[in-house]
Coordinates of C-alpha atoms in Angstrom, one line a residue:
M1 CA -0.2 -0.3 0.0
E2 CA 1.4 3.3 -0.9
H3 CA -0.2 5.8 1.3
V4 CA 1.1 7.0 5.0
I5 CA -1.1 6.7 7.7
R6 CA -1.0 9.1 10.1
A7 CA -3.0 10.9 13.4
V8 CA -4.0 15.3 11.5
R9 CA -1.3 17.8 13.1
A10 CA -3.7 20.7 14.5
E11 CA -2.8 22.9 10.7
D12 CA -4.2 19.9 8.3
W13 CA -7.6 21.6 9.3
P14 CA -8.7 22.2 5.9
L15 CA -8.1 18.9 4.9
A16 CA -9.6 16.9 7.3
R17 CA -12.8 19.7 7.1
E18 CA -12.5 18.6 3.1
I19 CA -12.8 14.7 3.8
R20 CA -15.8 15.0 6.1
L21 CA -17.5 16.6 3.4
A22 CA -16.7 13.9 0.5
A23 CA -17.5 11.5 3.5
L24 CA -20.5 13.3 4.1
Q25 CA -21.5 12.8 -0.3
D26 CA -21.2 9.2 0.2
P27 CA -23.8 7.6 -1.7
V28 CA -24.4 5.2 2.1
A29 CA -24.2 8.6 4.5
S30 CA -27.2 8.4 5.6
V31 CA -27.0 5.8 7.4
A32 CA -23.0 5.3 8.4
F33 CA -23.1 8.4 10.0
A34 CA -25.2 10.3 12.8
E35 CA -24.7 14.3 10.6
T36 CA -25.9 16.0 7.6
Y37 CA -23.8 17.6 5.1
E38 CA -25.7 20.6 5.0
H39 CA -24.4 20.9 9.1
A40 CA -20.8 19.9 8.7
L41 CA -20.9 22.5 5.7
A42 CA -22.5 25.5 8.0
M43 CA -20.3 24.7 10.7
P44 CA -17.9 27.0 11.1
D45 CA -13.1 26.8 10.1
T46 CA -13.8 27.7 14.2
F47 CA -15.6 24.6 14.5
W48 CA -12.8 22.4 12.3
Q49 CA -10.0 23.9 13.7
Q50 CA -11.0 22.8 18.0
R51 CA -12.1 19.5 16.4
T52 CA -8.6 19.0 14.7
T53 CA -6.7 20.4 17.3
D54 CA -8.5 18.4 19.8
A55 CA -8.4 14.7 16.8
A56 CA -4.1 16.0 16.9
D57 CA -3.8 16.3 20.9
G58 CA -5.0 12.6 21.3
V59 CA -6.0 12.3 24.7
Q60 CA -10.3 12.9 24.5
V61 CA -10.3 12.1 20.9
R62 CA -7.2 10.5 18.2
Q63 CA -7.7 11.0 13.7
F64 CA -6.0 8.9 11.7
V65 CA -5.5 9.3 8.4
A66 CA -4.5 7.3 4.7
E67 CA -2.4 9.8 3.1
A68 CA -1.5 9.4 -1.4
P69 CA 1.4 9.6 -2.0
D70 CA 0.9 13.8 -3.8
G71 CA -1.2 15.1 -0.3
R72 CA -5.1 13.8 -1.0
W73 CA -6.3 12.8 2.0
V74 CA -8.1 8.8 0.8
G75 CA -9.2 7.6 3.9
T76 CA -10.0 8.2 7.4
A77 CA -10.5 7.3 11.1
S78 CA -11.7 8.9 14.8
V79 CA -11.4 6.8 18.2
L80 CA -13.6 8.9 20.9
V81 CA -12.0 8.0 24.7
E82 CA -15.2 7.1 26.3
R83 CA -15.7 7.4 30.9
P84 CA -17.9 6.4 32.7
A85 CA -18.5 9.5 34.2
Q86 CA -18.7 11.1 31.1
E87 CA -21.7 13.4 29.0
V88 CA -22.6 10.4 25.7
R89 CA -21.6 11.3 23.0
F90 CA -23.6 9.1 20.9
G91 CA -25.3 5.4 21.7
E92 CA -25.3 3.8 25.6
A93 CA -23.6 5.5 28.9
A94 CA -20.2 3.7 29.2
E95 CA -19.6 1.6 31.8
V96 CA -15.9 1.8 31.5
D97 CA -13.5 2.7 30.4
Q98 CA -13.6 2.1 26.4
A99 CA -12.6 3.5 23.1
H100 CA -15.5 4.2 20.0
V101 CA -14.2 4.1 16.5
V102 CA -16.5 6.7 15.0
G103 CA -16.4 8.9 11.8
V104 CA -15.1 6.0 9.2
F105 CA -14.7 6.2 6.0
V106 CA -12.2 5.7 2.0
R107 CA -12.6 7.1 -0.6
P108 CA -14.7 5.0 -3.5
E109 CA -11.4 5.1 -5.6
A110 CA -9.4 4.0 -2.6
R111 CA -11.6 1.1 -1.8
G112 CA -10.5 -2.3 -1.9
G113 CA -6.7 -1.9 -1.4
G114 CA -6.0 -1.9 2.1
V115 CA -6.4 1.6 3.8
A116 CA -9.9 0.4 5.9
D117 CA -7.7 -2.1 7.3
A118 CA -4.5 0.4 7.6
L119 CA -6.9 3.6 9.6
F120 CA -9.2 0.3 10.9
G121 CA -5.5 -1.3 12.3
A122 CA -4.2 1.9 14.0
A123 CA -6.9 3.3 15.1
V124 CA -7.8 -0.1 17.9
D125 CA -4.1 0.5 18.3
W126 CA -4.1 3.4 19.5
A127 CA -7.1 2.3 21.9
W128 CA -5.4 -0.1 22.9
S129 CA -2.2 1.8 24.5
L130 CA -3.8 4.2 25.9
S131 CA -2.6 3.5 30.1
A132 CA -5.0 6.4 31.7
P133 CA -7.5 5.1 30.9
R134 CA -6.5 1.8 30.1
V135 CA -9.3 0.8 28.1
E136 CA -11.1 -2.7 28.1
R137 CA -13.2 -1.9 25.2
V138 CA -13.9 -1.0 21.6
R139 CA -16.5 -0.3 21.0
L140 CA -18.6 1.6 17.7
Y141 CA -21.8 1.3 15.7
V142 CA -23.3 0.5 12.5
H143 CA -27.1 0.5 11.0
E144 CA -29.1 -2.1 10.5
H145 CA -29.1 -1.0 7.2
N146 CA -24.9 -1.3 6.5
P147 CA -24.3 -4.6 6.1
R148 CA -20.7 -3.7 4.3
A149 CA -19.7 -1.9 7.1
A150 CA -21.0 -4.6 10.1
A151 CA -19.2 -7.6 7.5
F152 CA -16.1 -5.5 8.0
Y153 CA -15.6 -5.3 10.5
R154 CA -16.3 -8.9 12.1
R155 CA -14.0 -9.3 9.3
F156 CA -11.7 -7.1 12.2
G157 CA -13.0 -8.8 15.0
F158 CA -15.5 -7.3 16.3
V159 CA -18.4 -8.9 17.5
P160 CA -21.6 -7.7 18.0
S161 CA -23.2 -7.0 22.1
G162 CA -26.6 -7.2 21.4
R163 CA -27.4 -3.8 22.7
T164 CA -28.5 -1.8 19.6
V165 CA -30.2 2.4 20.0
P166 CA -32.6 4.5 17.7
A167 CA -30.6 5.1 14.1
P168 CA -30.6 9.5 15.2
D169 CA -32.2 10.2 11.1
D170 CA -35.1 7.2 11.9
P171 CA -36.2 6.0 15.5
A172 CA -37.8 3.2 13.9
A173 CA -34.2 1.6 12.6
R174 CA -31.9 0.2 15.5
E175 CA -27.6 0.8 15.2
M176 CA -26.1 -2.0 16.5
E177 CA -23.3 -2.3 19.5
F178 CA -20.5 -3.8 18.1
V179 CA -17.2 -4.6 20.6
I180 CA -14.0 -6.1 20.8
E181 CA -13.1 -7.1 25.2
R182 CA -9.5 -6.2 26.3
A183 CA -8.0 -10.2 26.1

């Protein structure tokens, strides 16, 4: 694979904004992301700057990107640190210190070449490397109508926990929690 997998840097905010907007225009965005393109497009530069700075700091969140040789970002995945006493961002409250993989996206032209595996590997490895807090599990949510993503997560070792929550845009639909527990 010719792509470099790396964590974002604070100055990367324009690229972080661009890839998020591209992800939200993907045909499966409505079942893959809890945000709309229109909402993200309306956010000011200061929002994107802070979001990227937080992800670069790597304290409560870390964003990884797949960078092509020409500097173009072809994929991204983020990891949120969740603790029992924290406010719930999505899904159910954390019962243990855990990490939550979110925002996974690979541009269509880069799919099938190992980019998603490399991004996911970096994200999960980072979660397991944390010592304060030491996470006990890594989780993610997948929409019940996104079997392609569910198959990828299963192949990576995630298993359904049996927990579901209503999908943000359609309370009749379900988001299924998948987890990997610390060995």
